XYZ file of C-alpha atoms in Angstrom:
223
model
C -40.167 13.890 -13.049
C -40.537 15.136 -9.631
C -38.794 14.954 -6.208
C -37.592 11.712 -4.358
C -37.219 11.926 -0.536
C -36.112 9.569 2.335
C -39.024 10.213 5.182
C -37.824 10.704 8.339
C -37.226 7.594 11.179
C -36.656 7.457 14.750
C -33.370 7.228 13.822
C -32.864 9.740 10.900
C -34.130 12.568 9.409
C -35.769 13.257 6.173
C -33.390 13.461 3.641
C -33.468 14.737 -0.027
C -30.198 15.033 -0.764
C -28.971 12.716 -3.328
C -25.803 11.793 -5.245
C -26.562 11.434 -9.118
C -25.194 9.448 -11.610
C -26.074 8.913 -15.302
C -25.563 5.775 -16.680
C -26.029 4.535 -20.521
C -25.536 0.532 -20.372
C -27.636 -1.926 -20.661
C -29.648 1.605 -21.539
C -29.724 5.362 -20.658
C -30.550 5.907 -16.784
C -30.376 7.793 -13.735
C -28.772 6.227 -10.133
C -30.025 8.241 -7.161
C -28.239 7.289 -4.102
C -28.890 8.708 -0.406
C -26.330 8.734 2.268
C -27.640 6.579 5.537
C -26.742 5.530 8.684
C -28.869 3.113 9.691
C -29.537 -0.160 7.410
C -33.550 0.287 8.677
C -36.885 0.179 6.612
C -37.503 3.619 5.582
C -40.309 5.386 3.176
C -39.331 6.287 -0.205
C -41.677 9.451 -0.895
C -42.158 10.733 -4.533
C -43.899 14.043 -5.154
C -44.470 14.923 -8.574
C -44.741 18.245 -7.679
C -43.300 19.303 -4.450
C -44.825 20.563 -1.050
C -48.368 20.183 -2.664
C -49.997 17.221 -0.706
C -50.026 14.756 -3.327
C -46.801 11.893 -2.886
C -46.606 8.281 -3.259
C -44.621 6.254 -0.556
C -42.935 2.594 -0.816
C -41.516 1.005 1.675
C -37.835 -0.126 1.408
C -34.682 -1.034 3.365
C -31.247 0.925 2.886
C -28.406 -1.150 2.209
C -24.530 -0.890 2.471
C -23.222 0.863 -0.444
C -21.203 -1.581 -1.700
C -23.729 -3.889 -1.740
C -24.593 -2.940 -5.434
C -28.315 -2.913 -4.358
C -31.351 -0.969 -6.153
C -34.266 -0.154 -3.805
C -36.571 0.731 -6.461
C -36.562 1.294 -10.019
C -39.084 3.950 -12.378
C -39.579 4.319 -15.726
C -41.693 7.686 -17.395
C -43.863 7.520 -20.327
C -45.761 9.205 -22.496
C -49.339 8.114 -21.895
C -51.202 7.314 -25.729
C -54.871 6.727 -26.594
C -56.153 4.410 -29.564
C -58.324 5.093 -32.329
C -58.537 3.527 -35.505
C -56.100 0.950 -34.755
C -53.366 3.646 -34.050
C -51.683 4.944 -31.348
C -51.278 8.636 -30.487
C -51.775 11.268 -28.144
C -55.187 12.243 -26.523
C -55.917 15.882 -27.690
C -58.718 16.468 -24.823
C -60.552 14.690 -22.315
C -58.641 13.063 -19.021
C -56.250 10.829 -17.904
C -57.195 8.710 -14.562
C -53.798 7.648 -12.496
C -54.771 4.488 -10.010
C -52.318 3.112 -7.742
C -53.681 -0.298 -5.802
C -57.279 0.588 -6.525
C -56.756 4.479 -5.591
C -56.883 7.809 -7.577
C -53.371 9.834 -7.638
C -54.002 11.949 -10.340
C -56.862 13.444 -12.420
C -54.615 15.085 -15.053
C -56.949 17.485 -17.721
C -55.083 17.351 -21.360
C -54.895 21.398 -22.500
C -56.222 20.651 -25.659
C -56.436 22.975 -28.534
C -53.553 21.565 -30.455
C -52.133 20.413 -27.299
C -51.337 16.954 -25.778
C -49.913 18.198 -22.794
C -52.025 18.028 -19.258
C -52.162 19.553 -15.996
C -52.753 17.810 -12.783
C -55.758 18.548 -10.589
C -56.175 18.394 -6.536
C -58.590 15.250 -7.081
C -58.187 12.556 -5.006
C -59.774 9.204 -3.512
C -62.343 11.393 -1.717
C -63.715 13.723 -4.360
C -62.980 15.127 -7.523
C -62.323 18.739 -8.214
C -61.727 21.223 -10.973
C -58.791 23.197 -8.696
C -55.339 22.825 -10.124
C -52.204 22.177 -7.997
C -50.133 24.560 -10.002
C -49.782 25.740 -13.911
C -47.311 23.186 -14.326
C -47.838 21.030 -17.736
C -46.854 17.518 -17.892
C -45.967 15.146 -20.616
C -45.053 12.058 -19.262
C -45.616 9.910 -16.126
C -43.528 8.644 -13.339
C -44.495 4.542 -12.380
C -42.715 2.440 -10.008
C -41.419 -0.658 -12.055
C -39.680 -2.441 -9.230
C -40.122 -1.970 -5.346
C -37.505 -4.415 -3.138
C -36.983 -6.842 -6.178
C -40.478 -6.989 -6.035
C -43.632 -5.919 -8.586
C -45.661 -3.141 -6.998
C -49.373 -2.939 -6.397
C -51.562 -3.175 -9.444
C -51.347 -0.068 -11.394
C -53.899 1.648 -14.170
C -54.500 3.728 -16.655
C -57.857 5.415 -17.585
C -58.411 7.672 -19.943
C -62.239 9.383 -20.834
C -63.064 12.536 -22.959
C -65.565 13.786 -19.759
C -64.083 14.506 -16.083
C -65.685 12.188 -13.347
C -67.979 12.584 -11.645
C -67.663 12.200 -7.893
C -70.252 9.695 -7.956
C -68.805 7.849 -10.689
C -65.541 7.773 -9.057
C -67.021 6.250 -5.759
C -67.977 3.445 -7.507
C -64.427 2.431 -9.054
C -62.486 -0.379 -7.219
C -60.289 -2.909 -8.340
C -62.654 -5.080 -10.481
C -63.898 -2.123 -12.608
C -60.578 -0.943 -13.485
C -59.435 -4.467 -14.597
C -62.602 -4.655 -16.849
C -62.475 -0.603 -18.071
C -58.846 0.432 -17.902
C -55.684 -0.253 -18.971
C -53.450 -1.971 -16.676
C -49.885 -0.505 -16.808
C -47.960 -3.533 -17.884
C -44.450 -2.903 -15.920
C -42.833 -5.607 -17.746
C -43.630 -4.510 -21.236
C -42.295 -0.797 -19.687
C -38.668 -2.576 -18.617
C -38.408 -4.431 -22.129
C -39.148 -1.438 -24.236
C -36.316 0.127 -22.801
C -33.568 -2.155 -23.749
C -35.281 -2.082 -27.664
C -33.583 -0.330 -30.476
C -35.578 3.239 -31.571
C -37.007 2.627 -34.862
C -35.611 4.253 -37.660
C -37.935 6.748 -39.556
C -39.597 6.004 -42.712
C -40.688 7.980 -45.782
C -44.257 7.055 -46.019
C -47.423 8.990 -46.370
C -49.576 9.650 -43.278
C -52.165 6.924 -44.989
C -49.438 4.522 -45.549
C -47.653 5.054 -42.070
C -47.395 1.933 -39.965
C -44.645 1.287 -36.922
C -44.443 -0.901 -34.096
C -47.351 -0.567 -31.074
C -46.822 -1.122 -27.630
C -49.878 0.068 -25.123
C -48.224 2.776 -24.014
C -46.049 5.497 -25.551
C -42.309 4.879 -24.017
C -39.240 7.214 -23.086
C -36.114 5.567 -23.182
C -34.920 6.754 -19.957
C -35.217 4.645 -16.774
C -34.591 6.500 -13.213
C -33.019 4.410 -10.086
C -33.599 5.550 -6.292
């Protein structure tokens, strides 16, 4: 899923050491929790791969420890395409990650059998074909809560051709509400709390379960 980090204040350093706990009620989850000394606003950095210039930072405030209080709250899952009124996993093309209007990641699905994807070095100011490692990826990271708070808009896009840098210079806000999916973080925190569906013997033309616009993991991870 990545690496969480506190960034470094005028009053602390960076810090990315970080007591764990695993939790099961209301639902399976993670609790990160960072040792402070200063109840100050600090940057909550995520890199989904570390030390390779791509991170996402949120502003929060640390808090006494027995205050009980949750910073900010993700949930991973399993991006899914539709076709045919079904749900399932993209076998080629790429997914399009936009935070508040911007690019994170251009992630190219391996294809061949394989729903997997890598992540590419594109970014807000040009796209490129230059992985940041051979790592392969299956699910996705998004902030569900910041401070109590929703955070910025987030989307999905998916395409079966890469962008084109000029195409990409001409996505903002407006397009992406009209041409891609809008990650529905409330949808994401009430899937987790639903029961998994049992399987059923039917044929693959028969098949039918319950949709929901994205495909979900059941665990949810605290910082």
């Amino acid at each position: 899923m990545g690496v969480f980090s506190l960034g470094k204040t005028a009053n602390e350093r960076r810090s990315q050491s970080w007591q764990r706990a695993e939790e099961i009620q209301p639902h399976r989850h993670t609790i990160l929790t960072a040792k402070c000394f200063e109840e100050e606003e600090k940057s909550l950095i995520h890199e989904r791969i570390q030390s390779i210039g791509i991170s996402q930072s949120y502003s929060i405030t640390s808090k006494p420890i027995d205050s009980q209080h949750i910073n900010a709250e993700f949930i991973p899952f399993t991006p899914v395409v539709e076709s045919e009124s079904r749900l399932g996993r993209a076998a080629h093309g790429f997914y399009y990650y936009f935070y508040e209007g911007q690019l994170v990641y251009e992630m190219v699905i391996l294809g061949k059998g394989r729903s997997a994807w890598q992540i590419t070095r594109s970014s807000p100011s040009g796209i490129t074909k230059e992985l940041v490692s051979e790592h392969t990826h299956t699910t996705l990271l998004v902030p569900v809560k910041i401070e109590d708070a929703d955070p910025a808009p987030q989307h999905l896009f998916y395409r079966r051709k890469k962008l084109t840098n000029d195409e990409l210079a001409e996505i903002n806000a407006a397009w992406l509400d009209k041409n891609a999916t809008k990650i529905d973080v409330g949808a994401l925190v009430s899937a987790c709390s639903e029961p998994l569906l049992a399987r059923e013997n039917h044929t693959r033309r028969d098949a039918r379960g319950k949709r929901h616009p994205y495909g979900y993991d059941k665990t949810r991870r605290y910082s």
